Coordinates of C-alpha atoms and ligand atoms in Angstrom, one line a residue:
M1 CA 0.0 0.0 0.0
A2 CA 1.2 3.5 -1.0
Q3 CA 2.5 5.5 2.1
Q4 CA 0.4 8.4 3.0
V5 CA 2.1 11.6 2.0
D6 CA 1.4 15.4 1.9
F7 CA 2.1 15.7 -1.7
D8 CA 2.9 13.3 -4.5
I9 CA 5.5 15.8 -5.8
V10 CA 7.4 18.7 -4.2
V11 CA 9.0 21.2 -6.6
I12 CA 11.8 23.4 -4.9
G13 CA 11.8 26.8 -6.3
G14 CA 9.1 29.2 -7.4
G15 CA 11.0 30.7 -10.4
I16 CA 9.6 30.1 -14.1
V17 CA 11.4 26.6 -14.4
G18 CA 9.9 25.2 -11.3
L19 CA 6.5 26.9 -11.9
A20 CA 6.2 25.6 -15.8
S21 CA 7.2 22.2 -14.5
A22 CA 4.6 22.1 -11.9
Y23 CA 2.0 23.5 -14.4
K24 CA 2.9 20.9 -17.2
I25 CA 2.9 17.8 -14.6
G26 CA -0.5 19.1 -13.1
R27 CA -2.0 19.1 -16.7
N28 CA -0.7 15.8 -17.8
H29 CA -1.4 14.0 -14.6
P30 CA -4.4 15.9 -13.2
G31 CA -5.0 13.3 -10.2
I32 CA -1.7 14.0 -8.6
S33 CA -0.9 16.7 -5.9
I34 CA 2.0 19.0 -6.2
A35 CA 3.6 21.7 -3.8
I36 CA 5.8 24.5 -5.0
L37 CA 8.1 25.4 -2.1
E38 CA 9.6 29.0 -2.6
K39 CA 11.9 30.5 0.0
E40 CA 11.1 34.2 -0.7
E41 CA 7.7 35.8 0.1
Q42 CA 7.2 36.4 -3.6
L43 CA 7.4 34.2 -6.7
A44 CA 10.0 35.0 -9.3
S45 CA 12.1 36.8 -6.9
H46 CA 15.4 35.9 -8.3
Q47 CA 16.6 35.4 -12.0
T48 CA 12.9 35.3 -13.4
G49 CA 12.1 38.6 -11.9
R50 CA 15.4 40.2 -12.9
N51 CA 16.1 39.6 -16.4
S52 CA 15.9 41.4 -19.6
G53 CA 12.3 40.1 -20.4
V54 CA 13.2 39.0 -23.8
I55 CA 11.4 36.0 -25.6
H56 CA 14.2 34.9 -27.4
S57 CA 13.9 33.4 -31.0
G58 CA 16.3 30.4 -30.9
L59 CA 18.8 31.3 -33.3
Y60 CA 22.0 31.4 -31.1
Y61 CA 22.1 28.0 -29.8
T62 CA 23.9 25.0 -31.1
P63 CA 21.6 23.0 -33.6
G64 CA 20.6 19.7 -31.8
S65 CA 21.1 21.2 -28.1
N66 CA 18.4 21.2 -25.6
K67 CA 18.7 25.0 -25.8
A68 CA 17.8 24.9 -29.5
K69 CA 15.3 22.2 -29.1
T70 CA 13.3 23.9 -26.3
C71 CA 13.7 27.5 -27.0
T72 CA 11.9 27.7 -30.3
R73 CA 9.0 25.4 -29.1
G74 CA 8.9 27.2 -25.8
R75 CA 8.7 30.6 -27.2
R76 CA 5.6 29.6 -29.3
E77 CA 4.1 28.0 -26.4
L78 CA 4.9 31.1 -24.3
V79 CA 3.5 33.6 -26.7
A80 CA 0.2 31.5 -27.0
F81 CA 0.0 31.3 -23.2
A82 CA 0.4 34.9 -22.7
K83 CA -2.3 35.6 -25.1
E84 CA -4.7 33.1 -23.5
N85 CA -4.1 34.8 -20.1
N86 CA -4.2 38.4 -21.2
I87 CA -0.5 38.8 -20.2
P88 CA 1.1 41.9 -22.3
C89 CA 3.5 40.4 -24.8
D90 CA 4.8 42.1 -27.8
I91 CA 6.6 40.7 -30.9
T92 CA 8.9 43.5 -31.5
G93 CA 11.5 41.7 -33.5
K94 CA 15.2 42.5 -33.0
I95 CA 18.4 43.2 -34.8
I96 CA 22.0 41.8 -34.1
V97 CA 24.5 44.2 -35.3
A98 CA 27.9 43.8 -36.4
T99 CA 30.0 47.0 -36.0
R100 CA 33.5 45.5 -36.9
K101 CA 34.7 43.5 -39.7
K102 CA 36.1 40.7 -37.3
E103 CA 32.7 40.0 -35.9
L104 CA 31.4 39.0 -39.4
P105 CA 32.3 35.4 -38.9
N106 CA 30.4 35.1 -35.9
L107 CA 27.4 36.9 -37.3
E108 CA 27.2 34.4 -40.1
R109 CA 27.7 31.5 -37.6
V110 CA 24.6 32.8 -35.6
Y111 CA 22.7 33.3 -38.9
Q112 CA 23.4 29.6 -39.9
N113 CA 22.3 28.3 -36.5
G114 CA 19.3 30.3 -37.1
L115 CA 18.6 28.7 -40.5
E116 CA 19.2 25.2 -38.9
N117 CA 17.2 25.9 -35.9
Q118 CA 14.4 26.9 -38.1
V119 CA 13.9 30.1 -36.7
E120 CA 11.1 31.8 -38.9
G121 CA 11.9 34.9 -40.9
I122 CA 15.4 35.9 -40.2
E123 CA 17.1 37.9 -42.7
R124 CA 20.7 39.1 -43.3
I125 CA 20.6 43.0 -43.5
G126 CA 23.2 45.6 -44.5
P127 CA 24.0 49.1 -43.0
D128 CA 20.9 50.9 -44.8
Q129 CA 18.6 48.4 -43.7
I130 CA 20.0 48.6 -40.0
K131 CA 19.3 52.4 -40.3
E132 CA 15.6 52.0 -41.5
I133 CA 14.7 49.7 -38.6
E134 CA 16.8 51.5 -35.8
P135 CA 17.7 55.1 -37.2
F136 CA 20.1 55.8 -34.4
C137 CA 21.9 52.5 -34.7
E138 CA 25.3 52.1 -36.7
G139 CA 26.5 49.0 -38.2
I140 CA 28.2 47.1 -40.9
A141 CA 26.0 44.3 -41.3
G142 CA 23.2 42.5 -39.3
I143 CA 20.4 39.9 -39.0
K144 CA 16.9 40.8 -38.7
V145 CA 15.0 38.7 -36.2
P146 CA 11.3 39.1 -36.6
C147 CA 9.7 36.7 -34.2
T148 CA 11.8 37.9 -31.1
G149 CA 9.5 39.6 -28.5
I150 CA 9.0 41.1 -24.9
V151 CA 7.1 40.0 -22.0
D152 CA 7.0 40.5 -18.1
F153 CA 8.2 37.0 -16.8
T154 CA 7.1 38.0 -13.3
E155 CA 3.6 38.2 -14.8
V156 CA 4.0 34.9 -16.4
A157 CA 5.1 33.3 -13.3
K158 CA 2.4 34.5 -11.3
K159 CA -0.2 33.4 -13.6
L160 CA 1.4 29.8 -13.6
G161 CA 1.0 29.9 -9.7
E162 CA -2.4 30.8 -9.9
L163 CA -3.2 28.2 -12.5
I164 CA -1.2 25.4 -10.5
E165 CA -3.3 26.1 -7.5
S166 CA -6.8 26.6 -9.3
K167 CA -6.6 23.7 -11.5
G168 CA -5.2 21.0 -9.3
Q169 CA -6.9 19.4 -6.3
G170 CA -4.7 19.7 -3.3
N171 CA -1.9 21.7 -5.2
K172 CA -0.2 24.5 -3.1
V173 CA 2.2 27.3 -3.9
L174 CA 3.9 28.1 -0.7
T175 CA 6.1 31.2 -0.6
S176 CA 8.4 31.7 2.5
H177 CA 9.2 28.1 2.8
K178 CA 12.9 27.8 2.5
V179 CA 14.1 24.1 2.1
S180 CA 17.0 23.1 4.5
G181 CA 17.3 19.4 4.0
F182 CA 15.9 16.0 3.3
E183 CA 15.1 13.1 5.4
K184 CA 15.1 10.0 3.1
H185 CA 12.6 7.2 3.7
D186 CA 11.9 4.1 1.4
F187 CA 9.0 5.4 -0.1
Y188 CA 9.0 9.1 0.5
T189 CA 11.1 11.9 1.4
K190 CA 10.5 14.4 4.3
V191 CA 11.4 17.9 3.0
L192 CA 12.6 20.0 5.8
T193 CA 11.8 23.7 5.5
N194 CA 11.8 26.7 8.2
K195 CA 8.2 26.4 8.6
A196 CA 7.1 22.8 8.3
A197 CA 8.5 19.3 7.3
L198 CA 6.5 18.0 4.3
S199 CA 6.4 14.4 3.0
A200 CA 6.7 13.7 -0.6
R201 CA 7.0 11.0 -2.8
Y202 CA 9.2 12.8 -5.5
I203 CA 11.2 15.9 -5.4
I204 CA 12.0 18.1 -8.3
N205 CA 14.7 20.7 -7.8
C206 CA 14.5 24.0 -9.8
A207 CA 16.5 26.2 -7.2
G208 CA 18.2 28.3 -9.8
L209 CA 21.0 29.9 -8.0
Q210 CA 21.1 27.5 -5.2
C211 CA 20.2 24.1 -7.5
D212 CA 23.6 22.7 -6.9
R213 CA 23.2 23.1 -2.9
I214 CA 19.8 21.3 -3.2
A215 CA 21.4 18.7 -5.3
N216 CA 24.0 17.9 -2.9
M217 CA 21.5 17.7 0.1
D218 CA 19.9 14.7 -2.1
G219 CA 23.5 13.2 -2.5
V220 CA 23.8 14.1 -6.1
E221 CA 27.3 14.4 -7.4
A222 CA 26.9 17.1 -9.9
G223 CA 30.3 17.5 -11.2
M224 CA 29.7 21.2 -11.6
R225 CA 29.1 24.2 -9.4
I226 CA 26.9 27.3 -9.7
V227 CA 29.2 30.4 -10.3
P228 CA 27.2 33.7 -10.2
F229 CA 27.5 36.5 -12.8
R230 CA 25.9 39.7 -12.0
G231 CA 24.5 41.5 -14.7
D232 CA 23.9 45.5 -14.4
Y233 CA 21.5 47.3 -16.5
Y234 CA 21.4 51.2 -17.2
E235 CA 18.1 52.8 -18.3
L236 CA 17.7 55.2 -21.0
T237 CA 16.2 58.5 -20.1
E238 CA 12.8 59.0 -21.5
E239 CA 13.8 61.3 -24.1
A240 CA 16.9 59.1 -25.1
G241 CA 14.5 56.2 -25.0
Q242 CA 13.2 57.5 -28.3
K243 CA 16.2 56.4 -30.1
V244 CA 15.5 52.8 -29.7
K245 CA 12.5 51.1 -31.4
G246 CA 12.7 47.6 -30.5
L247 CA 15.8 45.4 -29.7
I248 CA 19.2 46.0 -30.6
Y249 CA 21.7 43.2 -29.9
P250 CA 25.7 43.0 -30.6
V251 CA 27.4 39.9 -32.0
P252 CA 27.9 37.5 -29.3
N253 CA 31.4 36.3 -28.5
P254 CA 31.0 32.6 -28.8
A255 CA 33.6 31.9 -25.8
F256 CA 31.1 33.1 -23.3
P257 CA 27.5 32.0 -22.6
F258 CA 26.4 35.6 -22.5
L259 CA 24.9 37.8 -25.3
G260 CA 26.6 41.0 -24.8
V261 CA 25.0 44.3 -23.6
H262 CA 22.0 45.0 -25.6
F263 CA 19.0 47.7 -25.9
T264 CA 16.0 46.2 -24.9
R265 CA 12.6 48.1 -25.0
K266 CA 10.7 46.6 -22.2
I267 CA 6.9 45.9 -22.0
D268 CA 6.4 48.9 -19.9
G269 CA 7.9 51.1 -22.7
S270 CA 11.1 51.7 -20.8
V271 CA 14.4 50.9 -22.5
E272 CA 17.2 49.2 -20.5
C273 CA 20.6 48.6 -21.8
G274 CA 22.8 45.8 -20.2
P275 CA 23.5 43.3 -18.7
N276 CA 27.4 43.2 -18.4
A277 CA 28.7 39.9 -16.7
V278 CA 30.9 40.3 -13.6
F279 CA 31.7 37.5 -11.1
S280 CA 29.5 38.1 -8.1
F281 CA 30.6 37.3 -4.4
K282 CA 27.0 36.8 -3.5
R283 CA 24.6 34.5 -5.3
E284 CA 21.8 36.7 -4.6
G285 CA 23.4 40.0 -4.4
Y286 CA 22.2 42.7 -6.5
R287 CA 24.6 45.6 -5.6
K288 CA 28.1 46.0 -6.8
T289 CA 29.6 45.9 -3.3
D290 CA 27.3 42.8 -2.1
F291 CA 29.4 40.0 -0.4
N292 CA 28.4 36.7 1.1
L293 CA 31.2 34.5 2.8
R294 CA 29.5 31.1 1.8
D295 CA 28.8 32.1 -1.6
S296 CA 32.4 33.5 -2.0
W297 CA 34.0 30.4 -0.5
D298 CA 32.0 28.2 -2.4
A299 CA 33.1 29.7 -5.6
L300 CA 36.6 30.5 -5.0
S301 CA 37.5 27.2 -3.4
Y302 CA 36.3 25.4 -6.5
M303 CA 39.0 24.7 -9.1
G304 CA 36.6 25.2 -12.0
T305 CA 36.3 29.0 -11.2
W306 CA 40.1 29.5 -11.2
K307 CA 40.4 27.8 -14.5
L308 CA 37.7 29.9 -15.9
F309 CA 39.1 33.1 -14.5
L310 CA 42.8 32.1 -15.9
R311 CA 41.3 31.4 -19.4
H312 CA 39.3 34.6 -19.5
W313 CA 41.1 37.0 -17.3
K314 CA 41.2 39.8 -20.1
F315 CA 37.4 39.6 -20.4
G316 CA 36.6 39.6 -16.8
L317 CA 39.0 42.6 -16.0
G318 CA 37.2 44.5 -18.9
E319 CA 33.8 43.7 -17.3
Y320 CA 34.8 44.6 -13.7
K321 CA 36.1 48.1 -15.1
R322 CA 32.8 48.7 -17.0
A323 CA 30.9 47.7 -13.8
F324 CA 32.4 50.5 -11.9
S325 CA 32.8 53.0 -14.7
K326 CA 29.8 54.7 -16.6
K327 CA 32.1 56.1 -19.0
L328 CA 33.4 52.7 -20.1
F329 CA 30.0 51.2 -20.1
L330 CA 28.6 53.9 -22.4
R331 CA 31.7 53.3 -24.5
Q332 CA 30.4 49.8 -25.1
L333 CA 27.0 51.2 -25.8
Q334 CA 28.2 53.8 -28.2
R335 CA 29.6 51.1 -30.5
L336 CA 25.9 50.3 -31.3
M337 CA 24.7 53.7 -31.0
P338 CA 27.4 56.4 -31.3
S339 CA 25.1 59.3 -30.6
L340 CA 24.4 58.3 -27.0
Q341 CA 25.8 60.6 -24.3
A342 CA 26.5 60.0 -20.6
D343 CA 23.4 62.1 -19.7
D344 CA 21.2 59.7 -21.5
I345 CA 21.7 56.8 -19.2
E346 CA 21.1 56.2 -15.7
P347 CA 21.8 53.2 -13.4
G348 CA 19.1 50.5 -13.4
S349 CA 18.4 47.2 -12.1
A350 CA 20.6 44.2 -11.8
G351 CA 20.3 40.3 -12.0
V352 CA 22.4 37.5 -11.2
R353 CA 22.9 34.5 -13.6
A354 CA 23.3 31.0 -12.4
Q355 CA 25.9 29.7 -14.4
A356 CA 27.0 26.2 -14.1
V357 CA 31.0 25.8 -14.4
G358 CA 32.6 22.3 -14.9
R359 CA 35.7 21.3 -12.9
D360 CA 37.6 21.9 -16.2
G361 CA 36.6 25.7 -15.8
K362 CA 34.3 25.6 -18.9
P363 CA 31.1 27.2 -18.5
I364 CA 28.4 24.5 -19.2
D365 CA 26.5 25.9 -22.1
D366 CA 23.5 23.5 -22.5
F367 CA 20.6 23.0 -20.1
V368 CA 21.3 20.1 -17.8
V369 CA 18.4 18.1 -16.1
V370 CA 19.3 14.8 -14.2
R371 CA 17.5 12.3 -12.6
H372 CA 18.5 10.7 -9.2
S373 CA 16.4 7.9 -7.5
N374 CA 13.1 9.6 -6.7
S375 CA 14.3 13.2 -7.8
I376 CA 14.8 15.3 -10.9
H377 CA 17.4 18.3 -10.6
V378 CA 17.7 21.0 -12.9
L379 CA 21.5 21.9 -12.7
N380 CA 21.8 24.4 -15.4
A381 CA 19.0 26.5 -16.6
P382 CA 20.5 29.9 -17.9
S383 CA 19.2 32.1 -20.6
P384 CA 16.9 31.4 -22.7
A385 CA 15.4 29.2 -20.0
A386 CA 12.6 31.8 -19.2
T387 CA 11.7 31.7 -22.8
A388 CA 12.0 28.0 -23.0
S389 CA 10.2 27.4 -19.7
L390 CA 6.9 25.8 -20.9
A391 CA 9.0 23.4 -23.2
I392 CA 11.6 22.7 -20.4
G393 CA 8.4 22.0 -18.2
E394 CA 7.1 19.5 -20.7
H395 CA 10.3 17.8 -21.0
I396 CA 10.4 17.5 -17.0
S397 CA 6.9 16.2 -17.0
Q398 CA 7.8 13.5 -19.5
M399 CA 10.9 12.6 -17.3
A400 CA 8.5 12.5 -14.3
A401 CA 6.2 10.2 -16.3
E402 CA 9.2 8.0 -17.2
Y403 CA 10.9 7.5 -13.8
F404 CA 8.1 8.2 -11.3
D405 CA 5.1 6.1 -10.7
L406 CA 2.6 8.8 -10.9
K407 CA -0.4 6.5 -11.1
S408 CA -0.7 5.3 -7.5
Ligands
FAD501 C1 20.4 39.5 -16.0 C2 19.6 38.2 -16.6 C3 19.1 38.5 -17.8 C4 18.4 37.2 -18.4 N1 17.7 37.6 -19.6 C5 16.7 36.7 -20.3 C6 16.1 36.9 -21.2 O1 15.9 38.2 -21.6 N2 15.0 35.9 -21.8 C7 15.4 34.6 -21.3 O2 14.6 33.7 -21.7 N3 16.2 34.4 -20.2 C8 16.8 35.3 -19.5 N4 17.7 35.0 -18.4 C9 17.6 33.7 -17.9 C10 16.4 33.5 -17.2 O3 16.1 34.6 -16.3 C11 16.7 32.4 -16.3 O4 17.1 31.2 -17.2 C12 15.4 31.8 -15.7 O5 14.6 32.7 -15.0 C13 15.7 30.6 -14.7 O6 14.5 30.3 -14.1 P1 14.5 29.4 -12.8 O7 13.4 29.1 -12.3 O8 15.5 28.1 -12.9 O9 15.4 30.3 -11.8 P2 15.0 31.3 -10.7 O10 14.0 32.2 -11.3 O11 16.2 32.2 -9.9 O12 14.1 30.7 -9.6 C14 14.8 29.8 -8.5 C15 14.0 29.9 -7.4 O13 14.4 29.0 -6.4 C16 14.1 29.5 -5.0 N5 15.1 28.7 -4.0 C17 16.2 28.7 -4.2 N6 16.6 27.9 -2.9 C18 15.6 27.6 -2.4 C19 15.3 27.0 -1.3 N7 16.2 26.3 -0.4 N8 14.3 26.6 -0.8 C20 13.0 27.2 -1.4 N9 13.2 27.8 -2.6 C21 14.5 28.1 -3.2 C22 14.8 31.0 -5.4 O14 14.2 31.8 -4.4 C23 14.1 31.3 -6.6 O15 12.9 31.9 -6.5 C24 18.2 36.1 -18.0 C25 18.9 35.9 -16.6 C26 19.3 37.0 -16.1 C27 20.1 36.8 -14.7

């Protein structure tokens, strides 16, 4: 006979990946009970609520990778979800712009990826078309990506939370519940939190910046560690904001999993530029001087971090300088928009990326989801995981159907 438990599945993390996973499992298996445990008072308090709000097209990602497979599908599902649920969402389109000759091979690589990933409507464009689309942007060549859009991912997360509770009997979204450990039993796990101990037959870890720690608590030898990279944004003043119609991106450096500082018109009409990518001494630290001893120790006692630093010290140093100098940050923006002046930008928000790094010091590029006895762990879900969340959720739901006994 099955053990009496509080929930069939406990999902740890009320970011968009945990919520989309619970939503999909709930839809595919309406008879089971699911709890989302989120340590903060509000859902989407970390990466999900502090990102660029861009619905990515799917053209950057290596063909055949999990990112490529889930981004295009996830994007379409996300746009349909937003429409169905009256969440403002705008398919603005974007341009990727090369400003120097040496960027052209990478621009072409991105274009070819886009074709292989079947991203609809992409087009190579020249300097005149760049100006037609974004009159204040200067570039020597570019790609027009009509299917990129914008949305407020916090609104999407909140709606998912509502639907999880309203559509499933016994489902709960429990905020202010910080998971601190597990007590393993034969047929269930006791999940220890600051509020209560809850029993569950299965666990799904979607803890973002803390996912490696939750995995360790469950005895998973992940072979990676989360290394946090803060991204600072500036905001364009209302007047300067008129210079940006949609989204303007630079050509990404393929050595890094970051897309480079870009101009983003947000769903509320404001225009952000950023984010940079600097090592953060605190996983959930959003100010430049934030420090946490445990987080710093975990990152700096890990050989992978030092190997990463050694390999990319020049890039890292440049990013650090730009983080503390508005002048240098502006100079980077002026590559895409030469007429921009210091008075046009004001400090904005910041986010911290959970970037998994291997022991060899290489940032793990693709999404990583692993199964461990009666649990599933999402160990790497960087950008475009917000865009891809519903497709990642479907994948996790399929894994749960395969590995968990969801009938009894
Ligand atoms: C600066 C920046 C810009 C980005 N831009 C984009 C973009 O434009 N488009 C895009 O698609 N993606 C973007 N991304 C990536 C995207 O935001 C993330 O991939 C996505 O939000 C990951 O979602 P998540 O649910 O895994 O993580 P999170 O949103 O971080 O959620 C994890 C949750 O787990 C909770 N948690 C952690 N530990 C515990 C615990 N012990 N107990 C209970 N709860 C716990 C946390 O409080 C958190 O709410 C960006 C990311 C950043 C940082």
